[in-house]
Coordinates of C-alpha atoms in Angstrom, one line a residue:
D54 CA -22.4 1.1 -1.4
A55 CA -19.3 1.7 -1.0
I56 CA -18.7 0.2 2.3
A57 CA -15.3 0.4 3.9
C58 CA -15.1 -2.2 6.9
F59 CA -12.2 -1.5 9.9
K60 CA -10.7 -2.5 13.0
G61 CA -13.5 -4.1 15.5
G62 CA -15.9 -5.1 12.5
K63 CA -17.1 -1.7 12.6
S64 CA -18.3 0.2 9.0
L65 CA -18.3 3.0 7.8
T66 CA -20.4 4.7 5.3
I67 CA -18.2 6.8 2.7
T68 CA -20.1 7.1 -0.2
G69 CA -24.2 6.1 -1.1
R70 CA -25.1 4.6 -4.4
Q71 CA -23.8 6.5 -7.2
Y72 CA -26.8 6.6 -10.0
G73 CA -26.1 7.7 -13.3
V74 CA -22.4 7.4 -13.7
C75 CA -20.7 7.0 -16.4
S76 CA -17.6 4.5 -15.6
Q77 CA -15.7 4.8 -18.6
A78 CA -12.3 4.5 -17.4
Q79 CA -11.0 1.9 -15.2
M80 CA -11.3 3.2 -11.8
V81 CA -7.5 2.5 -10.6
N82 CA -7.2 3.1 -6.6
L83 CA -9.4 5.5 -5.0
L84 CA -8.9 5.1 -1.5
A85 CA -5.4 6.5 0.3
S86 CA -4.5 6.5 4.1
S87 CA -1.9 8.7 5.7
N88 CA -0.5 7.5 9.0
R89 CA 1.1 10.3 9.7
Y90 CA -1.4 12.6 9.7
G91 CA -4.5 10.5 10.8
Y92 CA -6.7 11.1 7.8
I93 CA -8.2 8.7 5.2
F94 CA -8.5 10.3 1.6
Y95 CA -11.3 8.9 -0.6
A96 CA -12.5 10.1 -4.3
T97 CA -16.2 9.4 -5.6
E98 CA -17.5 10.1 -8.6
T99 CA -19.8 12.4 -7.4
D100 CA -19.6 13.4 -4.2
G101 CA -15.7 14.9 -5.1
L102 CA -13.2 14.2 -2.3
V103 CA -13.6 12.5 0.5
I104 CA -11.5 13.6 4.1
I105 CA -11.8 11.7 7.2
P106 CA -10.2 12.2 10.3
S107 CA -9.1 7.8 11.0
K108 CA -10.1 8.9 15.0
Y109 CA -13.7 8.4 14.1
I110 CA -13.8 4.9 12.6
D111 CA -12.7 4.3 16.7
K112 CA -16.4 5.5 17.5
E113 CA -18.9 3.8 18.7
S114 CA -21.4 4.4 15.4
S115 CA -21.2 2.1 12.2
H116 CA -22.5 5.0 10.1
L117 CA -21.2 8.7 10.3
S118 CA -21.9 10.4 7.5
K119 CA -25.5 9.3 6.3
S120 CA -26.5 8.9 2.7
S121 CA -29.9 9.2 0.7
D122 CA -29.3 5.2 0.5
D123 CA -29.4 4.9 4.1
D124 CA -32.3 4.2 6.2
D125 CA -34.2 5.8 9.1
D126 CA -35.3 2.3 11.0
D127 CA -32.8 2.4 13.7
P128 CA -32.1 6.1 14.6
G129 CA -29.7 5.1 17.2
E130 CA -27.6 3.9 14.5
N131 CA -26.3 7.4 13.5
Q132 CA -26.5 8.6 16.6
N133 CA -22.7 10.6 16.5
L134 CA -24.1 12.5 13.0
G135 CA -24.1 15.2 14.4
K136 CA -21.0 15.1 15.8
N137 CA -19.5 14.4 12.4
S138 CA -16.7 15.5 10.9
I139 CA -16.2 14.2 8.2
I140 CA -15.1 17.0 5.4
R141 CA -16.4 16.9 1.5
R142 CA -14.2 18.7 -1.0
S143 CA -14.0 19.0 -4.6
Y144 CA -11.3 19.3 -6.9
L145 CA -11.1 21.3 -9.6
P146 CA -13.6 23.4 -8.5
T147 CA -15.4 24.8 -11.2
Q148 CA -15.7 22.4 -13.3
M149 CA -17.3 19.6 -10.4
M150 CA -19.7 21.8 -9.4
N151 CA -23.1 20.6 -9.4
K152 CA -21.9 17.0 -9.4
N153 CA -20.5 17.8 -13.0
A154 CA -20.3 13.5 -14.0
S155 CA -18.3 14.4 -16.4
I156 CA -15.3 14.8 -14.8
L157 CA -14.2 11.0 -13.1
P158 CA -11.6 10.5 -10.2
C159 CA -9.5 7.0 -11.6
W160 CA -6.1 7.1 -9.7
I161 CA -5.5 8.7 -5.5
S162 CA -2.2 8.6 -4.3
L163 CA 0.1 10.3 -1.1
N164 CA 4.1 10.6 -1.7
A165 CA 6.7 9.0 1.1
D166 CA 6.1 11.3 3.4
D167 CA 2.0 12.1 3.2
S168 CA 2.7 15.7 2.6
I169 CA 1.2 15.7 -0.8
L170 CA -1.7 14.0 -2.6
A171 CA -1.8 13.6 -6.6
I172 CA -5.3 13.0 -8.0
I173 CA -5.8 11.7 -11.3
L174 CA -9.5 12.7 -13.5
L175 CA -10.3 12.1 -16.3
E176 CA -12.5 14.6 -18.1
L177 CA -15.1 12.3 -20.3
D178 CA -16.4 15.0 -22.5
T179 CA -12.7 16.0 -24.5
C180 CA -10.6 12.7 -22.8
A181 CA -8.5 15.0 -21.5
W182 CA -6.9 13.9 -18.4
H183 CA -6.1 16.7 -15.0
I184 CA -3.1 15.6 -12.4
I185 CA -4.6 17.9 -9.3
F186 CA -1.5 17.9 -6.6
Y187 CA -2.3 18.8 -2.8
D188 CA -0.2 20.3 0.3
V189 CA -1.7 17.6 2.4
V190 CA -1.7 19.8 5.8
K191 CA -3.1 22.7 3.9
L192 CA -5.9 20.6 2.9
I193 CA -6.9 18.8 6.1
Q194 CA -6.4 22.5 7.9
T195 CA -7.9 24.9 5.5
Q196 CA -11.5 24.8 4.1
D197 CA -11.1 25.9 0.3
S198 CA -7.4 24.8 0.4
A199 CA -6.3 25.2 -3.2
P200 CA -4.1 23.0 -5.3
L201 CA 0.3 23.7 -5.4
F202 CA -0.4 24.7 -8.7
S203 CA -2.3 24.5 -11.4
P204 CA -3.3 21.0 -12.5
M205 CA -1.4 19.3 -15.4
Y206 CA -3.2 19.0 -18.4
L207 CA -2.7 15.7 -20.6
P208 CA -5.1 15.5 -23.6
T209 CA -6.2 12.7 -25.0
D210 CA -3.5 12.4 -28.1
H211 CA -0.5 13.4 -25.8
V212 CA -0.8 10.2 -23.6
G213 CA -2.8 7.7 -25.6
G214 CA -5.8 8.3 -24.2
T215 CA -5.1 6.8 -20.5
I216 CA -2.3 6.9 -17.4
Q217 CA -1.6 3.0 -17.6
C218 CA 0.3 3.4 -14.1
F219 CA 0.8 6.5 -11.7
A220 CA 4.6 6.2 -9.1
W221 CA 5.5 8.1 -6.5
N222 CA 9.4 7.7 -6.1
P223 CA 9.5 5.5 -2.4
A224 CA 12.2 7.9 -1.1
I225 CA 12.5 11.3 -2.7
S226 CA 8.8 13.0 -1.6
S227 CA 8.9 15.4 -5.1
M228 CA 9.2 13.0 -7.8
F229 CA 6.6 10.8 -8.9
A230 CA 6.6 9.3 -12.7
Y231 CA 4.0 7.8 -15.0
I232 CA 3.4 5.6 -18.0
D233 CA 0.6 6.6 -21.0
G234 CA -1.0 4.6 -23.0
N235 CA 1.0 5.0 -25.7
G236 CA 4.2 3.5 -23.2
A237 CA 6.1 6.5 -22.2
V238 CA 7.9 6.7 -19.4
S239 CA 8.1 10.5 -17.5
T240 CA 9.1 11.5 -14.5
F241 CA 9.0 14.5 -12.6
D242 CA 10.1 16.6 -9.9
I243 CA 7.9 19.1 -7.6
D244 CA 10.1 22.3 -7.0
Q245 CA 9.7 22.6 -3.4
N246 CA 10.5 26.3 -2.9
S247 CA 8.4 28.1 -6.4
K248 CA 5.8 25.0 -6.9
Q249 CA 6.8 24.7 -9.8
L250 CA 7.1 21.3 -12.2
K251 CA 10.2 20.1 -13.8
L252 CA 10.6 17.4 -16.1
L253 CA 13.5 14.7 -15.3
G254 CA 13.2 12.9 -18.3
E255 CA 10.6 10.8 -20.8
S256 CA 10.9 7.5 -22.6
D257 CA 10.1 7.1 -26.3
A258 CA 6.5 6.0 -26.3
N259 CA 6.4 2.1 -27.3
D260 CA 3.2 -0.2 -27.3
D261 CA 5.7 -3.3 -25.4
N262 CA 5.8 -1.1 -22.6
S263 CA 3.6 -2.1 -19.2
S264 CA 3.6 -1.0 -16.5
I265 CA 6.5 1.0 -14.0
C266 CA 8.2 0.6 -10.1
W267 CA 10.9 2.7 -8.9
S268 CA 13.0 1.0 -6.6
P269 CA 13.4 0.6 -3.1
K270 CA 15.9 3.6 -2.6
G271 CA 14.0 5.3 -5.1
K272 CA 17.3 5.8 -7.0
Q273 CA 16.3 3.3 -10.2
I274 CA 12.8 2.9 -12.1
V275 CA 11.8 -0.5 -14.1
L276 CA 10.1 -0.6 -16.4
V277 CA 8.8 -3.9 -17.8
K278 CA 7.0 -5.0 -20.9
Y279 CA 4.6 -7.2 -21.7
D280 CA 6.5 -10.2 -22.4
G281 CA 8.5 -9.9 -18.9
V282 CA 11.9 -7.7 -20.0
L283 CA 12.9 -5.2 -17.7
E284 CA 14.6 -2.4 -18.3
L285 CA 15.9 0.0 -15.9
Y286 CA 16.5 3.8 -15.9
E287 CA 17.9 6.6 -13.7
P288 CA 14.9 9.3 -13.3
N289 CA 15.9 10.8 -15.8
M290 CA 15.2 7.9 -17.8
K291 CA 18.5 7.5 -19.1
L292 CA 18.8 3.6 -19.6
R293 CA 20.9 2.2 -17.4
K294 CA 20.5 -2.2 -17.5
K295 CA 18.1 -4.5 -19.0
Y296 CA 17.3 -7.8 -18.1
A297 CA 15.7 -10.5 -20.0
S298 CA 12.6 -12.4 -20.1
A299 CA 12.9 -15.3 -17.1
T300 CA 9.2 -16.9 -19.4
D301 CA 8.2 -18.0 -22.7
A302 CA 5.7 -16.4 -25.2
S303 CA 3.4 -19.1 -23.6
M304 CA 3.1 -16.8 -20.6
P305 CA 0.1 -14.0 -20.3
P306 CA 0.8 -10.6 -20.7
C307 CA 2.9 -9.4 -18.0
I308 CA 1.1 -6.5 -16.2
S309 CA 3.1 -5.3 -13.0
V310 CA 5.7 -5.1 -11.2
I311 CA 7.5 -5.1 -7.9
W312 CA 11.0 -4.1 -7.1
I313 CA 11.5 -6.5 -4.2
S314 CA 16.0 -6.0 -3.6
T315 CA 18.6 -5.5 -5.9
H316 CA 18.6 -8.0 -8.4
Q317 CA 15.3 -9.2 -7.5
F318 CA 11.5 -8.6 -9.3
L319 CA 7.9 -9.6 -8.7
L320 CA 6.4 -9.7 -11.4
G321 CA 2.3 -10.3 -12.3
Y322 CA 0.9 -12.1 -15.3
S323 CA -2.2 -12.2 -16.4
E324 CA -5.1 -12.8 -19.2
N325 CA -5.9 -9.7 -21.0
S326 CA -9.7 -10.1 -20.7
P327 CA -9.9 -12.5 -17.9
D328 CA -14.1 -14.1 -17.5
E329 CA -15.9 -15.3 -14.3
N330 CA -14.5 -18.5 -15.5
S331 CA -11.3 -17.9 -14.6
N332 CA -9.1 -20.3 -13.1
E333 CA -5.5 -20.7 -11.5
N334 CA -3.6 -21.2 -15.3
S335 CA -4.8 -17.2 -16.1
F336 CA -2.8 -15.8 -13.5
F337 CA 0.4 -15.7 -12.1
Q338 CA 3.4 -14.4 -10.1
I339 CA 7.0 -15.2 -10.6
M340 CA 10.0 -13.6 -8.6
T341 CA 12.9 -13.1 -10.8
T342 CA 16.5 -13.3 -9.8
Y343 CA 19.2 -11.6 -11.9
E344 CA 22.7 -12.1 -10.3
K345 CA 26.0 -11.2 -12.0
D346 CA 27.2 -13.4 -14.3
Q347 CA 24.6 -15.9 -14.1
L348 CA 21.4 -17.5 -15.6
V349 CA 18.6 -15.4 -14.5
K350 CA 16.0 -17.3 -11.6
A351 CA 12.6 -17.2 -11.8
Q352 CA 10.2 -18.6 -8.7
V353 CA 6.7 -19.5 -10.3
Y354 CA 3.4 -18.7 -7.6
N355 CA 1.5 -20.4 -9.5
D356 CA -1.0 -21.3 -6.9
L357 CA -2.7 -18.5 -6.8
F358 CA -5.9 -17.8 -8.0
F359 CA -8.8 -15.4 -7.9
D360 CA -12.1 -15.4 -9.7
A361 CA -11.9 -12.6 -11.9
S362 CA -15.4 -11.6 -12.5
E363 CA -16.6 -10.9 -16.0
A364 CA -16.2 -6.8 -17.5
P365 CA -15.8 -5.1 -20.1
A366 CA -12.4 -6.3 -22.6
N367 CA -11.7 -3.3 -23.3
I368 CA -10.6 -2.7 -19.7
N369 CA -7.7 -5.4 -18.5
P370 CA -6.7 -6.0 -14.8
Q371 CA -4.4 -4.8 -12.9
Y372 CA -2.9 -6.2 -10.0
F373 CA -2.6 -4.3 -6.8
H374 CA 0.4 -4.7 -4.4
V375 CA 1.0 -3.3 -0.2
R376 CA 4.6 -4.6 0.9
V377 CA 4.3 -4.6 4.6
N378 CA 8.0 -4.0 5.2
E379 CA 7.9 -5.2 9.2
S380 CA 5.9 -8.4 8.8
K381 CA 8.1 -8.9 5.7
M382 CA 4.7 -10.3 3.4
I383 CA 3.4 -8.7 0.6
I384 CA -0.4 -8.4 0.3
S385 CA -1.3 -9.2 -3.4
G386 CA -4.8 -8.8 -5.6
V387 CA -6.0 -7.9 -9.0
S388 CA -9.0 -6.0 -10.6
K389 CA -12.6 -7.5 -10.8
S390 CA -11.3 -9.7 -7.6
L391 CA -12.4 -10.3 -4.6
K392 CA -9.7 -12.9 -3.4
I393 CA -6.2 -11.2 -2.6
N394 CA -3.0 -14.0 -1.8
V395 CA -0.3 -13.3 0.7
L396 CA 3.1 -13.7 -0.2
G397 CA 4.9 -14.5 3.6
S398 CA 8.8 -14.2 3.9
D399 CA 8.9 -18.2 3.4
E400 CA 7.5 -17.4 0.0
L401 CA 9.6 -14.3 -0.4
N402 CA 12.7 -15.6 0.3
Q403 CA 12.8 -19.3 -1.1
V404 CA 15.4 -20.5 -3.2
C405 CA 14.1 -19.8 -6.9
T406 CA 14.8 -22.7 -9.3

């Protein structure tokens, strides 16, 4: 079962065990939380989109929704079920009826001001991808809220079979970008008046391209290659600057990047297919600093360890980062592992060598 634990040690059952679902795609991120509106959004393979008012997490009951897998041994445990206001909706309703398992959610993300929710879906029958956008306020208030506009349809031959990374601009709430399986980066802006998508730019496809991230102020986007080379672009994908790799060929592939400050980037390295015997040599995170007219400086965090579990070789691991600005720290995790690492201000601010 998927259990989410919250403050006070309370737990909330979001969905029961899901049987017979063919998860052929990596589920990148299926949980998003809006501090602005006080709701949690969770996408499930069989139940559609679950919208949870965060105030219910503080209730005495440990289970606010009941699945077919829940036991009836303790009726008091579910005493608040009658007051449950958890909202369940399906995205792409005409296709998701009857719990259509041929369409799977792979990514869910809120924009900079929590006003738009993006859901990325994979249609297994055709291997096509859909990106659907909801107005968060309307989604919360309206029982049958329609998407902002028709979902983006991305055939598999157009995106190289997958969408590797999706990123909202952290400062411009209408702007987002994604990198596909061909290594091409596409940037878009949502016209708030016409509610239409505008393509801002698109880079050439390149198998060496790994991941993307916006600058903290949203003025540029960085593209990292598997060897650690960084390319900085304007939102229209015009190349502004290129930084050489801070590592040599002996390092595992670079699979993630987070833009820390003007000249500083945190890079995540991982073996392509770590297994249950992975050790500290399988994962690295490196803080790179590129000062003007100086050699690149690198601080290697080689004491991080993730207990990566064995998984299909065709699904590569992926780093997850949560930046806590007020505390000046970054929480870092990797798929296939239950461990997380915290980089505090002391680690992030130490002198690179």
